[in-house]
């Protein structure tokens, strides 16, 4: 139990409940004895704080006769359609459900293609996170299980479509969805080759991927940039082993999200080209306004999620979408006077100097053909900023992300005030940097994770307080 117990007395608390004083009768007999508010919420059950009215008892509230209970033999269990007596298939009940819903909501127009696409996307990976069980039906493959049968692809305005994919992707575990056009500028951000595959933009109807070609159709004019989060508490304990659990945890979700997005867009009738390995994440994150460039180089800082954007992926599609713009929240300027990530990198991979146009950035191997020369360059040329030294970076120790003052994004009111101030002036930035140390933003002692209140260990590794941003 933490040290700052409240000073509300039992009497004050009981008064508030209207249970204090004489003559409260039966209430007095069942009311617990509290010494302070922490005890009100505390339970003796290994760190699980439950409400005071949840009492542990010796027997369940359900009446049970253990003399009558025996093990069930379920070898003869029929399928659900047989049990339900539905010769036309178990899921024919959907039609009845729609009628049921309409009785309660007479203005409801019935199932839409996007409703169906969302449901089918989840079904496609149901009970498995790494593979598609059954591909979601495209609109022309829809059967008559609902009021919509085979139909044309989903039609919406670009703004409606952006709203639709934001809602759907959130349900998949995505934190942000932004969009760039595929145009003269952003085509330059795609790699020219990846391994033996040449990346091309062609006048073809459908995406093609072969051993030597990754061909994006010219009708796919939008790049969706989506992100997922790395757990805040684990990240702040990087680079320890316990902290690094947040890294594979986040990427495990990435794989499933990839599949869900692919199946959802398929269900709407559109192409979904997973281009995560064919263009850089930070470049599209900056262009679409998820966040700003940082001293860390390949990691963005986001006003909402700080440095904890783990997965950043790109999906090229022909679904028309409203595009989003880059942002200025003063975060890149903050990096100019901060440099904490550089001092906390165990391997000296982060540049401590000023921003630069020099793309080699001290990486003299970059032009050395014996190690691949510019065919294995990690940094796109042409920007005035910082580059990570990939010869030194161990890739996923993540001490830099854990140390960044923005790592605790959303966790503190004062942090919001700081962010608002630095968005309009850099004058206080060096003061804020010191303050972040004073307020203990940044690294935390690894072992302390095991003693966190359970409500601070979020299910699936994603802090819901951050997801609502
Ligand atoms: S991941 Fe680790 S090695 Fe790489 S830049 Fe960050 S702190 Fe340095
Ligand atoms: S630690 Fe400081 S310099 Fe590094 S990315 Fe974060 S704000 Fe920028």
PDB file of C-alpha atoms in Angstrom, residues 231-427:
ATOM      1  CA  UNK A 231       3.299  -0.113 -22.849  1.00  0.00           C
ATOM      2  CA  UNK A 232       4.257   2.993 -20.868  1.00  0.00           C
ATOM      3  CA  UNK A 233       5.372   1.281 -17.667  1.00  0.00           C
ATOM      4  CA  UNK A 234       7.472  -1.328 -19.465  1.00  0.00           C
ATOM      5  CA  UNK A 235       9.047   1.250 -21.760  1.00  0.00           C
ATOM      6  CA  UNK A 236      10.107   3.365 -18.822  1.00  0.00           C
ATOM      7  CA  UNK A 237      11.934   0.303 -17.477  1.00  0.00           C
ATOM      8  CA  UNK A 238      13.894  -0.272 -20.683  1.00  0.00           C
ATOM      9  CA  UNK A 239      16.645  -1.336 -21.353  1.00  0.00           C
ATOM     10  CA  UNK A 240      16.184  -4.039 -18.681  1.00  0.00           C
ATOM     11  CA  UNK A 241      14.832  -7.464 -19.593  1.00  0.00           C
ATOM     12  CA  UNK A 242      11.520  -6.851 -17.889  1.00  0.00           C
ATOM     13  CA  UNK A 243      11.180  -3.545 -19.744  1.00  0.00           C
ATOM     14  CA  UNK A 244      12.030  -5.061 -23.098  1.00  0.00           C
ATOM     15  CA  UNK A 245       9.005  -7.353 -22.810  1.00  0.00           C
ATOM     16  CA  UNK A 246       7.057  -4.344 -24.074  1.00  0.00           C
ATOM     17  CA  UNK A 247       8.819  -4.590 -27.416  1.00  0.00           C
ATOM     18  CA  UNK A 248       7.726  -8.078 -28.589  1.00  0.00           C
ATOM     19  CA  UNK A 249       4.390  -7.492 -26.849  1.00  0.00           C
ATOM     20  CA  UNK A 250       3.649  -4.537 -29.108  1.00  0.00           C
ATOM     21  CA  UNK A 251       4.862  -6.303 -32.248  1.00  0.00           C
ATOM     22  CA  UNK A 252       2.714  -9.336 -31.485  1.00  0.00           C
ATOM     23  CA  UNK A 253      -0.281  -7.044 -31.728  1.00  0.00           C
ATOM     24  CA  UNK A 254       1.132  -5.533 -34.928  1.00  0.00           C
ATOM     25  CA  UNK A 255       0.920  -8.828 -36.784  1.00  0.00           C
ATOM     26  CA  UNK A 256      -2.707  -9.326 -35.962  1.00  0.00           C
ATOM     27  CA  UNK A 257      -3.592  -5.708 -36.680  1.00  0.00           C
ATOM     28  CA  UNK A 258      -1.985  -6.106 -40.112  1.00  0.00           C
ATOM     29  CA  UNK A 259      -4.273  -9.024 -40.869  1.00  0.00           C
ATOM     30  CA  UNK A 260      -7.380  -7.303 -39.547  1.00  0.00           C
ATOM     31  CA  UNK A 261      -6.746  -4.185 -41.623  1.00  0.00           C
ATOM     32  CA  UNK A 262      -6.193  -6.275 -44.723  1.00  0.00           C
ATOM     33  CA  UNK A 263      -9.412  -8.200 -44.168  1.00  0.00           C
ATOM     34  CA  UNK A 264     -11.459  -5.107 -43.345  1.00  0.00           C
ATOM     35  CA  UNK A 265     -10.402  -3.257 -46.501  1.00  0.00           C
ATOM     36  CA  UNK A 266     -11.032  -6.434 -48.463  1.00  0.00           C
ATOM     37  CA  UNK A 267     -14.518  -6.592 -46.955  1.00  0.00           C
ATOM     38  CA  UNK A 268     -15.184  -3.038 -48.133  1.00  0.00           C
ATOM     39  CA  UNK A 269     -14.035  -4.031 -51.607  1.00  0.00           C
ATOM     40  CA  UNK A 270     -10.634  -2.317 -51.709  1.00  0.00           C
ATOM     41  CA  UNK A 271      -6.989  -3.229 -52.007  1.00  0.00           C
ATOM     42  CA  UNK A 272      -4.702  -3.328 -49.006  1.00  0.00           C
ATOM     43  CA  UNK A 273      -0.993  -3.344 -49.812  1.00  0.00           C
ATOM     44  CA  UNK A 274       1.163  -3.859 -46.736  1.00  0.00           C
ATOM     45  CA  UNK A 275       4.058  -1.541 -47.534  1.00  0.00           C
ATOM     46  CA  UNK A 276       5.668  -1.585 -44.099  1.00  0.00           C
ATOM     47  CA  UNK A 277       8.938  -2.930 -45.478  1.00  0.00           C
ATOM     48  CA  UNK A 278       8.921  -0.768 -48.595  1.00  0.00           C
ATOM     49  CA  UNK A 279       9.033   2.752 -47.189  1.00  0.00           C
ATOM     50  CA  UNK A 280      10.250   4.316 -43.921  1.00  0.00           C
ATOM     51  CA  UNK A 281       7.857   4.687 -41.024  1.00  0.00           C
ATOM     52  CA  UNK A 282       9.134   7.960 -39.601  1.00  0.00           C
ATOM     53  CA  UNK A 283       8.979   9.721 -42.973  1.00  0.00           C
ATOM     54  CA  UNK A 284       5.292   8.932 -43.431  1.00  0.00           C
ATOM     55  CA  UNK A 285       4.604   9.597 -39.754  1.00  0.00           C
ATOM     56  CA  UNK A 286       6.014  13.084 -40.188  1.00  0.00           C
ATOM     57  CA  UNK A 287       4.268  13.739 -43.507  1.00  0.00           C
ATOM     58  CA  UNK A 288       0.889  12.633 -42.174  1.00  0.00           C
ATOM     59  CA  UNK A 289       1.165  14.459 -38.844  1.00  0.00           C
ATOM     60  CA  UNK A 290       1.336  11.649 -36.307  1.00  0.00           C
ATOM     61  CA  UNK A 291       4.296  13.348 -34.725  1.00  0.00           C
ATOM     62  CA  UNK A 292       7.540  15.183 -35.313  1.00  0.00           C
ATOM     63  CA  UNK A 293      11.114  14.276 -36.124  1.00  0.00           C
ATOM     64  CA  UNK A 294      13.330  13.598 -33.099  1.00  0.00           C
ATOM     65  CA  UNK A 295      16.970  13.342 -32.167  1.00  0.00           C
ATOM     66  CA  UNK A 296      16.415   9.573 -31.992  1.00  0.00           C
ATOM     67  CA  UNK A 297      16.148   9.669 -35.774  1.00  0.00           C
ATOM     68  CA  UNK A 298      13.764   6.869 -36.640  1.00  0.00           C
ATOM     69  CA  UNK A 299      11.432   7.309 -33.666  1.00  0.00           C
ATOM     70  CA  UNK A 300       8.787  10.002 -33.674  1.00  0.00           C
ATOM     71  CA  UNK A 301       7.504  12.060 -30.802  1.00  0.00           C
ATOM     72  CA  UNK A 302       3.755  12.406 -30.819  1.00  0.00           C
ATOM     73  CA  UNK A 303       1.803  15.022 -28.826  1.00  0.00           C
ATOM     74  CA  UNK A 304      -0.602  12.330 -27.683  1.00  0.00           C
ATOM     75  CA  UNK A 305       1.608   9.271 -27.302  1.00  0.00           C
ATOM     76  CA  UNK A 306       5.086  10.676 -26.745  1.00  0.00           C
ATOM     77  CA  UNK A 307       7.891   8.368 -27.800  1.00  0.00           C
ATOM     78  CA  UNK A 308       5.898   5.201 -27.217  1.00  0.00           C
ATOM     79  CA  UNK A 309       4.736   4.611 -30.772  1.00  0.00           C
ATOM     80  CA  UNK A 310       6.084   1.146 -31.345  1.00  0.00           C
ATOM     81  CA  UNK A 311       4.469  -0.109 -34.526  1.00  0.00           C
ATOM     82  CA  UNK A 312       4.290   2.404 -37.357  1.00  0.00           C
ATOM     83  CA  UNK A 313       3.024   0.820 -40.537  1.00  0.00           C
ATOM     84  CA  UNK A 314       1.994   1.846 -44.027  1.00  0.00           C
ATOM     85  CA  UNK A 315      -0.850   0.413 -46.078  1.00  0.00           C
ATOM     86  CA  UNK A 316      -1.335   1.558 -49.660  1.00  0.00           C
ATOM     87  CA  UNK A 317      -4.941   1.438 -50.826  1.00  0.00           C
ATOM     88  CA  UNK A 318      -7.396   2.488 -53.512  1.00  0.00           C
ATOM     89  CA  UNK A 319     -10.036   3.407 -50.887  1.00  0.00           C
ATOM     90  CA  UNK A 320     -10.429   7.195 -51.354  1.00  0.00           C
ATOM     91  CA  UNK A 321      -9.348   8.929 -48.148  1.00  0.00           C
ATOM     92  CA  UNK A 322      -9.018  12.462 -46.819  1.00  0.00           C
ATOM     93  CA  UNK A 323      -5.342  13.201 -46.329  1.00  0.00           C
ATOM     94  CA  UNK A 324      -3.924  14.544 -43.070  1.00  0.00           C
ATOM     95  CA  UNK A 325      -1.282  17.230 -42.629  1.00  0.00           C
ATOM     96  CA  UNK A 326       2.079  17.463 -40.844  1.00  0.00           C
ATOM     97  CA  UNK A 327       2.110  19.091 -37.397  1.00  0.00           C
ATOM     98  CA  UNK A 328       4.196  21.509 -35.330  1.00  0.00           C
ATOM     99  CA  UNK A 329       3.840  20.975 -31.551  1.00  0.00           C
ATOM    100  CA  UNK A 330       7.313  22.274 -30.696  1.00  0.00           C
ATOM    101  CA  UNK A 331       8.610  18.758 -30.112  1.00  0.00           C
ATOM    102  CA  UNK A 332      11.378  18.812 -32.709  1.00  0.00           C
ATOM    103  CA  UNK A 333      12.559  22.161 -31.278  1.00  0.00           C
ATOM    104  CA  UNK A 334      12.602  20.601 -27.813  1.00  0.00           C
ATOM    105  CA  UNK A 335      15.066  17.967 -29.051  1.00  0.00           C
ATOM    106  CA  UNK A 336      17.537  20.745 -29.924  1.00  0.00           C
ATOM    107  CA  UNK A 337      18.076  21.550 -26.242  1.00  0.00           C
ATOM    108  CA  UNK A 338      17.260  18.167 -24.714  1.00  0.00           C
ATOM    109  CA  UNK A 339      19.525  15.312 -25.795  1.00  0.00           C
ATOM    110  CA  UNK A 340      18.526  12.991 -22.925  1.00  0.00           C
ATOM    111  CA  UNK A 341      18.120  10.037 -25.310  1.00  0.00           C
ATOM    112  CA  UNK A 342      21.694  10.540 -26.504  1.00  0.00           C
ATOM    113  CA  UNK A 343      23.103  10.531 -22.986  1.00  0.00           C
ATOM    114  CA  UNK A 344      21.018   7.443 -22.098  1.00  0.00           C
ATOM    115  CA  UNK A 345      21.978   5.369 -25.146  1.00  0.00           C
ATOM    116  CA  UNK A 346      24.373   2.702 -23.832  1.00  0.00           C
ATOM    117  CA  UNK A 347      26.047   2.421 -27.241  1.00  0.00           C
ATOM    118  CA  UNK A 348      26.450   6.031 -28.366  1.00  0.00           C
ATOM    119  CA  UNK A 349      24.210   5.589 -31.404  1.00  0.00           C
ATOM    120  CA  UNK A 350      22.371   8.894 -31.086  1.00  0.00           C
ATOM    121  CA  UNK A 351      23.850  12.123 -32.426  1.00  0.00           C
ATOM    122  CA  UNK A 352      24.469  14.726 -29.726  1.00  0.00           C
ATOM    123  CA  UNK A 353      25.227  17.606 -32.086  1.00  0.00           C
ATOM    124  CA  UNK A 354      23.039  19.999 -34.027  1.00  0.00           C
ATOM    125  CA  UNK A 355      20.725  19.020 -36.832  1.00  0.00           C
ATOM    126  CA  UNK A 356      22.485  18.462 -40.127  1.00  0.00           C
ATOM    127  CA  UNK A 357      21.885  17.974 -43.846  1.00  0.00           C
ATOM    128  CA  UNK A 358      24.730  15.461 -43.874  1.00  0.00           C
ATOM    129  CA  UNK A 359      23.037  12.152 -44.504  1.00  0.00           C
ATOM    130  CA  UNK A 360      26.104  10.032 -43.804  1.00  0.00           C
ATOM    131  CA  UNK A 361      26.085  11.714 -40.386  1.00  0.00           C
ATOM    132  CA  UNK A 362      29.483  10.324 -39.553  1.00  0.00           C
ATOM    133  CA  UNK A 363      28.539   6.930 -40.929  1.00  0.00           C
ATOM    134  CA  UNK A 364      31.531   6.662 -43.243  1.00  0.00           C
ATOM    135  CA  UNK A 365      30.579   3.118 -44.194  1.00  0.00           C
ATOM    136  CA  UNK A 366      27.583   4.544 -46.016  1.00  0.00           C
ATOM    137  CA  UNK A 367      29.475   4.959 -49.271  1.00  0.00           C
ATOM    138  CA  UNK A 368      31.657   1.905 -48.748  1.00  0.00           C
ATOM    139  CA  UNK A 369      30.684  -0.632 -51.414  1.00  0.00           C
ATOM    140  CA  UNK A 370      32.303  -3.455 -49.432  1.00  0.00           C
ATOM    141  CA  UNK A 371      29.437  -3.241 -46.948  1.00  0.00           C
ATOM    142  CA  UNK A 372      26.833  -2.441 -49.533  1.00  0.00           C
ATOM    143  CA  UNK A 373      27.481   1.277 -49.971  1.00  0.00           C
ATOM    144  CA  UNK A 374      24.372   3.334 -50.481  1.00  0.00           C
ATOM    145  CA  UNK A 375      22.432   0.201 -51.388  1.00  0.00           C
ATOM    146  CA  UNK A 376      22.164  -0.456 -47.664  1.00  0.00           C
ATOM    147  CA  UNK A 377      21.763   3.147 -46.494  1.00  0.00           C
ATOM    148  CA  UNK A 378      19.272   3.429 -43.673  1.00  0.00           C
ATOM    149  CA  UNK A 379      18.597   7.143 -43.927  1.00  0.00           C
ATOM    150  CA  UNK A 380      16.849   8.942 -46.764  1.00  0.00           C
ATOM    151  CA  UNK A 381      18.917  11.957 -47.871  1.00  0.00           C
ATOM    152  CA  UNK A 382      17.495  15.462 -48.079  1.00  0.00           C
ATOM    153  CA  UNK A 383      16.461  16.580 -44.600  1.00  0.00           C
ATOM    154  CA  UNK A 384      18.010  18.786 -41.960  1.00  0.00           C
ATOM    155  CA  UNK A 385      17.811  16.650 -38.833  1.00  0.00           C
ATOM    156  CA  UNK A 386      19.383  13.821 -36.855  1.00  0.00           C
ATOM    157  CA  UNK A 387      20.269  10.293 -37.972  1.00  0.00           C
ATOM    158  CA  UNK A 388      20.652   7.189 -35.906  1.00  0.00           C
ATOM    159  CA  UNK A 389      24.005   5.456 -36.301  1.00  0.00           C
ATOM    160  CA  UNK A 390      22.861   1.998 -37.269  1.00  0.00           C
ATOM    161  CA  UNK A 391      26.298   0.495 -36.825  1.00  0.00           C
ATOM    162  CA  UNK A 392      25.987   1.139 -33.114  1.00  0.00           C
ATOM    163  CA  UNK A 393      22.268   0.829 -32.373  1.00  0.00           C
ATOM    164  CA  UNK A 394      21.293  -2.511 -30.887  1.00  0.00           C
ATOM    165  CA  UNK A 395      17.821  -1.993 -32.304  1.00  0.00           C
ATOM    166  CA  UNK A 396      15.551  -2.871 -29.464  1.00  0.00           C
ATOM    167  CA  UNK A 397      17.253  -2.034 -26.201  1.00  0.00           C
ATOM    168  CA  UNK A 398      14.978   1.054 -26.261  1.00  0.00           C
ATOM    169  CA  UNK A 399      16.774   2.896 -23.481  1.00  0.00           C
ATOM    170  CA  UNK A 400      16.298   6.018 -25.624  1.00  0.00           C
ATOM    171  CA  UNK A 401      12.512   5.691 -25.763  1.00  0.00           C
ATOM    172  CA  UNK A 402      12.328   4.962 -22.068  1.00  0.00           C
ATOM    173  CA  UNK A 403      14.441   7.987 -21.172  1.00  0.00           C
ATOM    174  CA  UNK A 404      12.641  10.524 -23.362  1.00  0.00           C
ATOM    175  CA  UNK A 405      10.738  13.135 -21.315  1.00  0.00           C
ATOM    176  CA  UNK A 406       7.799  12.648 -23.661  1.00  0.00           C
ATOM    177  CA  UNK A 407       7.695   8.970 -22.810  1.00  0.00           C
ATOM    178  CA  UNK A 408       5.103   9.496 -20.131  1.00  0.00           C
ATOM    179  CA  UNK A 409       2.734  11.279 -22.480  1.00  0.00           C
ATOM    180  CA  UNK A 410      -0.680  11.800 -20.999  1.00  0.00           C
ATOM    181  CA  UNK A 411       0.328  10.569 -17.555  1.00  0.00           C
ATOM    182  CA  UNK A 412       0.573  13.937 -15.872  1.00  0.00           C
ATOM    183  CA  UNK A 413      -1.285  17.210 -15.980  1.00  0.00           C
ATOM    184  CA  UNK A 414       1.918  19.194 -15.703  1.00  0.00           C
ATOM    185  CA  UNK A 415       3.187  17.426 -18.758  1.00  0.00           C
ATOM    186  CA  UNK A 416       0.234  18.767 -20.741  1.00  0.00           C
ATOM    187  CA  UNK A 417       1.017  22.280 -19.514  1.00  0.00           C
ATOM    188  CA  UNK A 418       4.627  21.858 -20.509  1.00  0.00           C
ATOM    189  CA  UNK A 419       3.660  20.638 -23.945  1.00  0.00           C
ATOM    190  CA  UNK A 420       1.344  23.567 -24.496  1.00  0.00           C
ATOM    191  CA  UNK A 421       4.051  26.019 -23.518  1.00  0.00           C
ATOM    192  CA  UNK A 422       6.778  24.527 -25.654  1.00  0.00           C
ATOM    193  CA  UNK A 423       4.480  24.477 -28.671  1.00  0.00           C
ATOM    194  CA  UNK A 424       4.529  28.286 -28.691  1.00  0.00           C
ATOM    195  CA  UNK A 425       8.023  29.103 -27.362  1.00  0.00           C
ATOM    196  CA  UNK A 426      11.322  27.255 -26.957  1.00  0.00           C
ATOM    197  CA  UNK A 427      12.463  29.696 -24.225  1.00  0.00           C
TER     198      UNK A 427
END
